[in-house]
Coordinates of C-alpha atoms in Angstrom, one line a residue:
X30 CA 0.0 0.0 0.0
X31 CA 1.4 3.4 -0.9
X32 CA 2.1 5.7 2.0
X33 CA 1.5 9.4 1.4
X34 CA 4.4 11.8 2.1
X35 CA 2.1 14.5 3.7
X36 CA 0.6 12.5 6.6
X37 CA -2.8 13.5 7.8
X38 CA -3.4 14.5 11.4
X39 CA -3.7 11.3 13.6
X40 CA -7.1 10.4 14.9
X41 CA -8.0 10.9 18.5
X42 CA -6.4 7.8 20.3
X43 CA -8.6 5.6 22.4
X44 CA -8.2 5.6 26.2
X45 CA -5.1 3.9 27.5
X46 CA -5.8 0.3 28.6
X47 CA -4.1 -0.4 32.0
X48 CA -3.7 -4.1 32.7
X49 CA -3.2 -4.5 36.5
X50 CA -1.3 -7.8 37.0
X51 CA -1.2 -8.1 40.7
X52 CA 0.5 -11.6 40.7
X53 CA 3.1 -10.9 38.0
X54 CA 1.8 -13.8 36.1
X55 CA 4.1 -15.3 33.4
X56 CA 1.0 -16.4 31.4
X57 CA 0.1 -12.7 30.8
X58 CA 3.6 -11.9 29.6
X59 CA 3.6 -14.9 27.3
X60 CA 0.2 -14.0 25.9
X61 CA 1.4 -10.4 25.2
X62 CA 4.4 -11.7 23.3
X63 CA 2.2 -14.1 21.3
X64 CA -0.2 -11.3 20.4
X65 CA 2.6 -9.3 18.7
X66 CA 2.5 -9.1 14.9
X67 CA 4.3 -6.0 13.5
X68 CA 3.1 -6.8 10.0
X69 CA -0.5 -7.0 11.3
X70 CA -0.3 -3.7 13.2
X71 CA 0.5 -4.8 16.8
X72 CA 3.8 -4.8 18.7
X73 CA 4.8 -5.8 22.2
X74 CA 7.7 -3.9 23.8
X75 CA 9.6 -5.2 26.8
X76 CA 11.6 -2.3 28.2
X77 CA 15.3 -3.0 28.9
X78 CA 15.7 -3.4 32.7
X79 CA 18.0 -1.5 34.9
X80 CA 17.9 1.7 32.9
X81 CA 15.8 4.8 32.8
X82 CA 17.2 6.1 29.5
X83 CA 14.7 7.7 27.2
X84 CA 16.7 6.6 24.2
X85 CA 16.6 2.9 25.4
X86 CA 12.9 3.0 25.5
X87 CA 12.7 4.3 21.9
X88 CA 15.1 1.6 20.8
X89 CA 13.0 -1.0 22.6
X90 CA 10.0 0.1 20.6
X91 CA 12.1 0.0 17.4
X92 CA 13.2 -3.5 18.3
X93 CA 9.6 -4.6 18.8
X94 CA 8.9 -3.3 15.3
X95 CA 11.6 -5.6 13.9
X96 CA 14.3 -2.8 13.6
X97 CA 17.0 -4.1 15.9
X98 CA 20.4 -3.6 14.1
X99 CA 21.4 -1.1 16.7
X100 CA 22.3 -4.1 18.9
X101 CA 25.4 -4.6 16.6
X102 CA 28.5 -3.0 18.3
X103 CA 29.5 -1.1 15.1
X104 CA 26.0 0.1 14.1
X105 CA 25.5 3.9 13.9
X106 CA 23.7 5.2 16.9
X107 CA 20.8 7.6 17.0
X108 CA 20.3 10.4 19.5
X109 CA 17.3 10.4 21.9
X110 CA 15.2 12.8 19.8
X111 CA 16.1 11.1 16.5
X112 CA 15.2 7.7 17.9
X113 CA 11.8 9.0 19.0
X114 CA 11.2 10.7 15.7
X115 CA 12.0 7.3 14.0
X116 CA 9.5 5.6 16.3
X117 CA 6.8 8.1 15.3
X118 CA 7.6 8.0 11.6
X119 CA 7.7 4.2 11.3
X120 CA 4.4 4.1 13.2
X121 CA 2.7 6.5 10.8
X122 CA 4.0 4.9 7.6
X123 CA 3.7 1.2 8.4
X124 CA 0.1 1.1 9.7
X125 CA 0.9 0.3 13.3
X126 CA -2.3 0.4 15.3
X127 CA -1.6 -1.1 18.8
X128 CA 1.3 -1.3 21.2
X129 CA 1.6 -3.3 24.3
X130 CA 4.2 -2.1 26.8
X131 CA 5.3 -4.5 29.6
X132 CA 6.6 -3.6 33.0
X133 CA 4.9 -0.2 32.9
X134 CA 5.2 0.1 36.7
X135 CA 8.9 0.6 36.3
X136 CA 8.6 3.5 33.8
X137 CA 9.7 6.9 35.1
X138 CA 7.4 10.0 34.5
X139 CA 9.8 11.2 31.7
X140 CA 9.4 7.8 29.9
X141 CA 5.7 7.8 30.3
X142 CA 5.5 11.4 29.0
X143 CA 7.4 10.2 25.8
X144 CA 4.8 7.4 25.4
X145 CA 2.0 10.0 25.8
X146 CA 3.6 12.2 23.1
X147 CA 4.0 9.2 20.8
X148 CA 0.4 8.3 21.4
X149 CA -0.9 11.8 20.7
X150 CA 1.2 12.1 17.5
X151 CA 0.2 8.8 16.0
X152 CA -3.2 7.9 17.5
X153 CA -1.9 4.5 18.5
X154 CA -3.8 2.3 20.9
X155 CA -1.6 2.0 24.0
X156 CA -1.9 -0.9 26.4
X157 CA 0.2 -0.9 29.6
X158 CA 0.9 -4.1 31.6
X159 CA 1.9 -3.2 35.2
X160 CA 2.7 -5.3 38.3
X161 CA 0.7 -3.7 41.2
X162 CA 0.6 -6.1 44.2
X163 CA -0.8 -3.5 46.5
X164 CA -3.2 -0.6 46.4
X165 CA -0.4 1.8 47.2
X166 CA 1.6 0.8 44.2
X167 CA -1.5 1.1 42.0
X168 CA -2.1 4.6 43.4
X169 CA 1.4 5.7 42.7
X170 CA 1.3 4.3 39.1
X171 CA -2.0 6.2 38.4
X172 CA -0.5 9.4 39.7
X173 CA 2.5 9.0 37.4
X174 CA 0.2 8.3 34.5
X175 CA -1.8 11.4 35.2
X176 CA 1.3 13.6 35.5
X177 CA 2.5 12.3 32.1
X178 CA -0.7 13.1 30.3
X179 CA -2.2 9.5 30.4
X180 CA -5.0 10.2 32.8
X181 CA -8.2 8.2 33.1
X182 CA -6.9 4.9 31.8
X183 CA -9.3 2.0 31.4
X184 CA -8.3 -0.5 34.1
X185 CA -8.5 -4.3 33.8
X186 CA -7.6 -6.7 36.6
X187 CA -7.6 -10.4 37.1
X188 CA -5.8 -12.9 34.9
X189 CA -8.8 -14.1 32.8
X190 CA -10.0 -10.5 32.1
X191 CA -6.4 -9.4 31.2
X192 CA -6.0 -12.3 28.8
X193 CA -9.3 -11.4 27.1
X194 CA -8.1 -7.7 26.8
X195 CA -4.8 -8.8 25.2
X196 CA -6.6 -11.1 22.8
X197 CA -5.7 -14.4 21.2
X198 CA -2.2 -15.1 19.8
X199 CA -1.6 -14.1 16.2
X200 CA -1.6 -17.1 13.9
X201 CA 0.8 -17.4 11.0
X202 CA 3.3 -15.0 12.4
X203 CA 6.6 -14.8 10.4
X204 CA 9.6 -15.6 12.5
X205 CA 12.1 -15.7 9.7
X206 CA 13.1 -13.2 6.9
X207 CA 11.3 -13.7 3.7
X208 CA 13.1 -16.0 1.3
X209 CA 15.1 -14.6 -1.6
X210 CA 13.3 -14.5 -4.9
X211 CA 14.5 -16.9 -7.6
X212 CA 14.6 -15.6 -11.1
X213 CA 15.6 -17.7 -14.2
X214 CA 18.6 -16.0 -15.8
X215 CA 18.6 -15.0 -19.4
X216 CA 21.5 -15.8 -21.7
X217 CA 23.4 -13.2 -23.7
X218 CA 20.9 -11.6 -26.0
X219 CA 21.6 -10.4 -29.6
X220 CA 22.2 -6.7 -30.1
X221 CA 19.7 -6.4 -32.9
X222 CA 17.5 -3.4 -33.2
X223 CA 13.9 -3.3 -32.2
X224 CA 12.6 -4.5 -35.7
X225 CA 14.8 -7.6 -35.7
X226 CA 15.4 -8.3 -32.1
X227 CA 12.7 -11.0 -31.6
X228 CA 13.7 -12.8 -34.8
X229 CA 17.3 -12.8 -33.8
X230 CA 16.4 -14.2 -30.4
X231 CA 14.4 -17.0 -31.9
X232 CA 17.3 -17.8 -34.2
X233 CA 19.9 -18.0 -31.5
X234 CA 18.1 -19.1 -28.3
X235 CA 16.7 -22.5 -27.3
X236 CA 13.0 -22.9 -26.7
X237 CA 13.0 -22.1 -22.9
X238 CA 15.3 -19.1 -23.1
X239 CA 13.3 -17.7 -26.0
X240 CA 10.0 -18.1 -24.1
X241 CA 11.5 -16.2 -21.1
X242 CA 12.9 -13.5 -23.4
X243 CA 9.6 -13.3 -25.3
X244 CA 7.6 -12.8 -22.1
X245 CA 9.8 -9.8 -21.2
X246 CA 9.6 -8.4 -24.7
X247 CA 5.8 -8.6 -24.7
X248 CA 5.7 -7.0 -21.2
X249 CA 7.6 -4.0 -22.7
X250 CA 5.4 -3.9 -25.7
X251 CA 2.2 -3.9 -23.6
X252 CA 3.6 -1.3 -21.2
X253 CA 4.4 1.0 -24.2
X254 CA 1.0 0.6 -25.7
X255 CA -0.7 1.5 -22.4
X256 CA 1.6 4.5 -21.7
X257 CA 1.1 6.0 -25.2
X258 CA -2.6 5.5 -25.0
X259 CA -2.8 7.4 -21.7
X260 CA -0.1 10.0 -22.3
X261 CA -1.8 13.4 -22.4
X262 CA 0.6 14.9 -24.9
X263 CA 0.4 12.0 -27.4
X264 CA -2.4 12.0 -29.9
X265 CA -2.7 10.2 -33.2
X266 CA -2.7 13.6 -35.0
X267 CA 0.9 14.0 -33.9
X268 CA 2.0 11.2 -36.1
X269 CA 2.0 10.9 -39.9
X270 CA -0.9 9.3 -41.6
X271 CA -0.3 5.7 -42.7
X272 CA -0.2 5.6 -46.5
X273 CA 0.7 3.2 -49.2
X274 CA 4.4 3.1 -50.4
X275 CA 3.6 4.4 -53.9
X276 CA 1.7 7.5 -52.7
X277 CA 3.6 10.8 -53.2
X278 CA 3.9 12.5 -49.8
X279 CA 6.8 14.9 -50.0
X280 CA 9.6 15.5 -47.5
X281 CA 8.8 15.5 -43.7
X282 CA 11.1 16.6 -40.9
X283 CA 11.2 14.5 -37.7
X284 CA 9.8 16.1 -34.6
X285 CA 11.4 15.7 -31.2
X286 CA 9.3 14.3 -28.3
X287 CA 8.5 17.3 -26.1
X288 CA 7.9 15.9 -22.6
X289 CA 11.2 14.2 -21.9
X290 CA 10.6 13.9 -18.2
X291 CA 7.5 11.7 -18.7
X292 CA 9.4 9.5 -21.1
X293 CA 12.3 9.0 -18.7
X294 CA 9.9 8.2 -15.9
X295 CA 8.1 5.6 -18.2
X296 CA 11.5 4.0 -19.0
X297 CA 12.4 3.9 -15.3
X298 CA 9.0 2.3 -14.3
X299 CA 9.4 -0.2 -17.1
X300 CA 12.7 -1.5 -15.9
X301 CA 13.0 -0.7 -12.1
X302 CA 11.8 -4.2 -11.3
X303 CA 14.0 -5.9 -13.9
X304 CA 16.2 -8.6 -12.2
X305 CA 19.1 -8.4 -14.8
X306 CA 20.4 -6.3 -17.7
X307 CA 19.1 -9.0 -20.1
X308 CA 15.6 -8.6 -18.8
X309 CA 15.9 -4.9 -19.2
X310 CA 17.1 -5.2 -22.8
X311 CA 14.2 -7.4 -23.8
X312 CA 11.7 -5.0 -22.2
X313 CA 13.2 -2.0 -23.9
X314 CA 13.2 -3.7 -27.3
X315 CA 9.5 -4.5 -26.9
X316 CA 8.7 -0.9 -26.0
X317 CA 10.8 0.3 -29.0
X318 CA 8.8 -2.0 -31.3
X319 CA 5.5 -0.5 -30.2
X320 CA 6.8 3.0 -30.5
X321 CA 8.0 2.3 -34.0
X322 CA 4.6 1.0 -34.9
X323 CA 3.2 4.4 -33.8
X324 CA 5.8 6.2 -36.0
X325 CA 7.9 7.1 -33.0
X326 CA 11.6 6.3 -32.9
X327 CA 12.7 5.6 -29.3
X328 CA 16.5 5.8 -29.3
X329 CA 18.5 4.3 -26.4
X330 CA 22.3 4.1 -26.0
X331 CA 23.9 1.4 -28.1
X332 CA 25.9 0.3 -25.0
X333 CA 22.7 -0.1 -22.9
X334 CA 23.8 -3.1 -20.9
X335 CA 27.2 -1.4 -20.1
X336 CA 25.5 1.7 -18.7
X337 CA 24.1 2.5 -15.3
X338 CA 20.6 3.3 -14.2
X339 CA 17.2 1.5 -13.9
X340 CA 17.3 -2.2 -14.8
X341 CA 21.1 -2.2 -15.2
X342 CA 22.6 -1.3 -11.9
X343 CA 19.5 -1.6 -9.8
X344 CA 18.2 -4.3 -7.5
X345 CA 14.5 -5.2 -7.3
X346 CA 13.0 -4.3 -4.0
X347 CA 11.7 -7.7 -3.1
X348 CA 10.2 -8.6 0.3
X349 CA 13.6 -10.0 1.3
X350 CA 15.4 -6.8 0.3
X351 CA 12.8 -4.6 2.0
X352 CA 13.0 -6.7 5.2
X353 CA 16.8 -6.4 5.2
X354 CA 16.7 -2.6 4.8
X355 CA 14.2 -2.0 7.6
X356 CA 15.9 -4.5 10.0
X357 CA 19.4 -3.3 9.4
X358 CA 18.7 0.5 9.2
X359 CA 16.2 1.6 11.9
X360 CA 16.9 5.3 11.0
X361 CA 14.3 6.2 8.3
X362 CA 16.7 8.5 6.5
X363 CA 19.4 5.8 6.1
X364 CA 16.9 3.1 5.1
X365 CA 15.5 5.3 2.4
X366 CA 19.0 6.4 1.2
X367 CA 20.0 2.7 0.8
X368 CA 16.8 1.9 -1.0
X369 CA 17.3 4.9 -3.3
X370 CA 20.8 3.5 -4.2
X371 CA 19.1 0.2 -5.0
X372 CA 16.1 1.3 -7.1
X373 CA 17.8 4.2 -9.0
X374 CA 21.1 2.5 -9.8
X375 CA 22.7 6.0 -10.1
X376 CA 25.8 7.6 -8.5
X377 CA 25.5 8.8 -4.9
X378 CA 26.7 12.2 -6.0
X379 CA 23.4 12.7 -7.8
X380 CA 21.3 11.3 -5.0
X381 CA 23.2 13.8 -2.7
X382 CA 21.2 16.5 -4.5
X383 CA 17.8 15.0 -3.7
X384 CA 15.7 17.6 -2.0
X385 CA 12.6 17.0 0.2
X386 CA 10.5 18.2 -2.6
X387 CA 12.1 15.8 -5.1
X388 CA 9.7 13.1 -3.9
X389 CA 6.1 13.5 -5.0
X390 CA 3.1 13.4 -2.7
X391 CA 2.5 9.6 -3.0
X392 CA 6.3 8.7 -2.7
X393 CA 6.0 7.1 -6.2
X394 CA 8.4 9.3 -8.1
X395 CA 11.9 10.8 -7.5
X396 CA 12.9 13.8 -9.6
X397 CA 16.3 15.4 -9.2
X398 CA 17.2 18.7 -10.8
X399 CA 21.0 18.5 -11.0
X400 CA 21.9 21.4 -13.3
X401 CA 20.2 24.2 -11.5
X402 CA 21.8 23.1 -8.2
X403 CA 25.3 22.9 -9.7
X404 CA 25.0 26.2 -11.7
X405 CA 23.2 28.6 -9.4
X406 CA 20.8 30.9 -11.3
X407 CA 20.6 28.5 -14.3
X408 CA 17.1 27.8 -15.4
X409 CA 16.1 24.2 -14.6
X410 CA 16.4 21.7 -17.3
X411 CA 14.8 18.2 -17.7
X412 CA 15.1 16.5 -14.4
X413 CA 16.5 13.0 -13.7
X414 CA 13.4 10.9 -13.2
X415 CA 13.2 7.7 -11.2
X416 CA 10.3 5.4 -10.3
X417 CA 10.0 4.4 -6.7
X418 CA 8.9 0.7 -6.4
X419 CA 5.8 0.0 -4.2
X420 CA 7.8 -1.7 -1.5
X421 CA 10.2 1.2 -1.2
X422 CA 7.5 3.9 -0.9
X423 CA 6.9 3.4 2.9
X424 CA 10.7 3.9 3.4
X425 CA 10.7 7.2 1.4
X426 CA 7.5 8.3 3.2
X427 CA 9.0 7.6 6.6
X428 CA 12.2 9.5 5.6
X429 CA 10.2 12.5 4.5
X430 CA 8.2 12.5 7.7
X431 CA 11.4 12.2 9.7
X432 CA 13.1 15.1 7.9
X433 CA 10.0 17.3 8.2
X434 CA 9.8 16.7 11.9
X435 CA 13.5 17.6 12.3
X436 CA 13.9 21.2 13.7
X437 CA 14.8 24.0 11.3
X438 CA 13.9 22.1 8.2
X439 CA 12.8 23.5 4.8
X440 CA 11.5 21.8 1.7
X441 CA 14.6 22.7 -0.3
X442 CA 16.9 21.0 2.1
X443 CA 18.7 17.8 1.1
X444 CA 16.8 14.6 2.0
X445 CA 19.9 12.4 2.2
X446 CA 22.5 14.9 3.0
X447 CA 23.2 13.3 6.4
X448 CA 23.8 9.9 4.8
X449 CA 26.0 11.0 1.8
X450 CA 27.7 14.0 3.3
X451 CA 31.1 12.4 4.0
X452 CA 32.8 9.3 2.7
X453 CA 32.9 7.9 6.2
X454 CA 29.2 8.1 6.7
X455 CA 28.5 6.8 3.2
X456 CA 30.8 3.8 3.9
X457 CA 29.0 3.1 7.2
X458 CA 25.7 3.2 5.4
X459 CA 26.8 0.6 2.8
X460 CA 28.2 -1.6 5.6
X461 CA 25.1 -1.4 7.8
X462 CA 22.7 -2.0 4.8
X463 CA 24.3 -5.5 4.4
X464 CA 23.3 -5.7 0.7
X465 CA 25.3 -5.7 -2.5
X466 CA 24.7 -2.3 -4.2
X467 CA 25.7 -2.5 -7.9
X468 CA 25.9 1.3 -8.3
X469 CA 28.6 1.3 -5.6
X470 CA 30.5 -1.9 -6.5
X471 CA 30.4 -1.2 -10.2
X472 CA 30.2 2.6 -10.7
X473 CA 29.4 4.1 -14.1
X474 CA 30.6 7.7 -14.6
X475 CA 28.4 8.3 -17.6
X476 CA 24.8 9.5 -17.4
X477 CA 22.1 6.9 -16.8
X478 CA 20.9 5.2 -19.9
X479 CA 17.3 6.3 -19.6
X480 CA 18.4 9.9 -19.2
X481 CA 20.4 9.6 -22.5
X482 CA 17.3 8.2 -24.3
X483 CA 15.7 10.2 -27.0
X484 CA 12.4 10.0 -28.9
X485 CA 11.2 11.6 -32.2
X486 CA 8.0 11.6 -34.2
X487 CA 9.1 10.2 -37.6
X488 CA 6.7 11.9 -40.0
X489 CA 7.4 9.7 -43.0
X490 CA 5.0 7.4 -44.8
X491 CA 5.2 3.9 -43.7
X492 CA 3.2 0.8 -44.8
X493 CA 0.5 -0.4 -42.5
X494 CA 2.0 -2.7 -40.0
X495 CA 0.3 -6.0 -38.8
X496 CA -1.3 -6.1 -35.4
X497 CA 1.1 -6.6 -32.6
X498 CA -0.7 -9.7 -31.4
X499 CA -0.3 -11.3 -34.9
X500 CA 3.4 -10.3 -35.1
X501 CA 4.1 -11.8 -31.7
X502 CA 2.2 -14.9 -32.6
X503 CA 4.3 -15.5 -35.7
X504 CA 7.5 -14.8 -33.8
X505 CA 6.6 -17.6 -31.4
X506 CA 6.0 -20.2 -34.1

């Protein structure tokens, strides 16, 4: 589900539920842990004993959400305020609805006040489990809750009633990371142009490899057909009329495609999920074939597979990759920065220029205006456009919320400046991410391939082409 970057005001939270466990029953603690399901919107936090640190409580909540890499000795630490901002932003962008906090009787007024602020900012349903063996301890706990802004809690006592309030254990909870996705590799594909690519593949590939290549080709063909049909600046009037070869038409000059940003975004969306350069080449050739059928010449670099950018030096954001990012990088800015390196495949020097306003409202598009930031006063040119995969959008939305909640922040400030600012911080980001990032291990100094792509309306008479479905059917024979 796409998370918006401008988060709405949280709803009024329900009253705090106070579970009064007079006997400190292990059954209650076990039931609370079994109820936890971060993917289902419920967490159970067990505060670290023998400490009253506000930062530790925030880290305990992050650990309950599944973000626990800060336990590694060399992991980058967050300050107290940053840790609590991370808790708030992850809560808002991941759909967290309920939090059960154990050992609430040991929480200081300052820690309870932080929980009250978190509850007010997110609207989360807060359940506190406290050991209150006497009326005096219960009275003192209620006084601390009232002082912290958690007055008039809904009390529940007695083991059966407490277990009912906690609810049943969550079935089907995931205890292990999602498995890595398996993708059938494609062999080396011929370098034929769009008109002859499929025939060359059929000539050189075996049956299975051709079938996989053909599926990617058809996916690109279908994506181009849909995009051109929906593109607001493309109309059939913009192309030449199909005429017979012997009809006298006169000279025609080619017309450049005007909206280059939308074209770059289309190419990025087409290839951002591509698992290999071979898959990317097949998709692009399919798109080129449909463009050609509409009298549009889509020109991409000849050395496409040797370039960088979407589908070449990118990594698909699979469930396994998203889980690794959120587990290893509890700071929303660092998780989003690592994700951006993976789904853009571009150089970190370009991502360093990403502004808060570079990400659109639905965290579905990343647009970087490089020229106007390098040459101050220069009018902005076509921006570098990148598509944000669905599984990376909550990461970008959390990063935007985190940056906007940072004091003294403006929309033109850098989104990833704290992650790419120095080589030391950048190296730590790559180390903590724990993933192979092709844009870092195999840098490409040239511009990304989709940025170098060009498109022209070829206003010349062409013979009527067969339907795409018939063409593809003959190619598969």
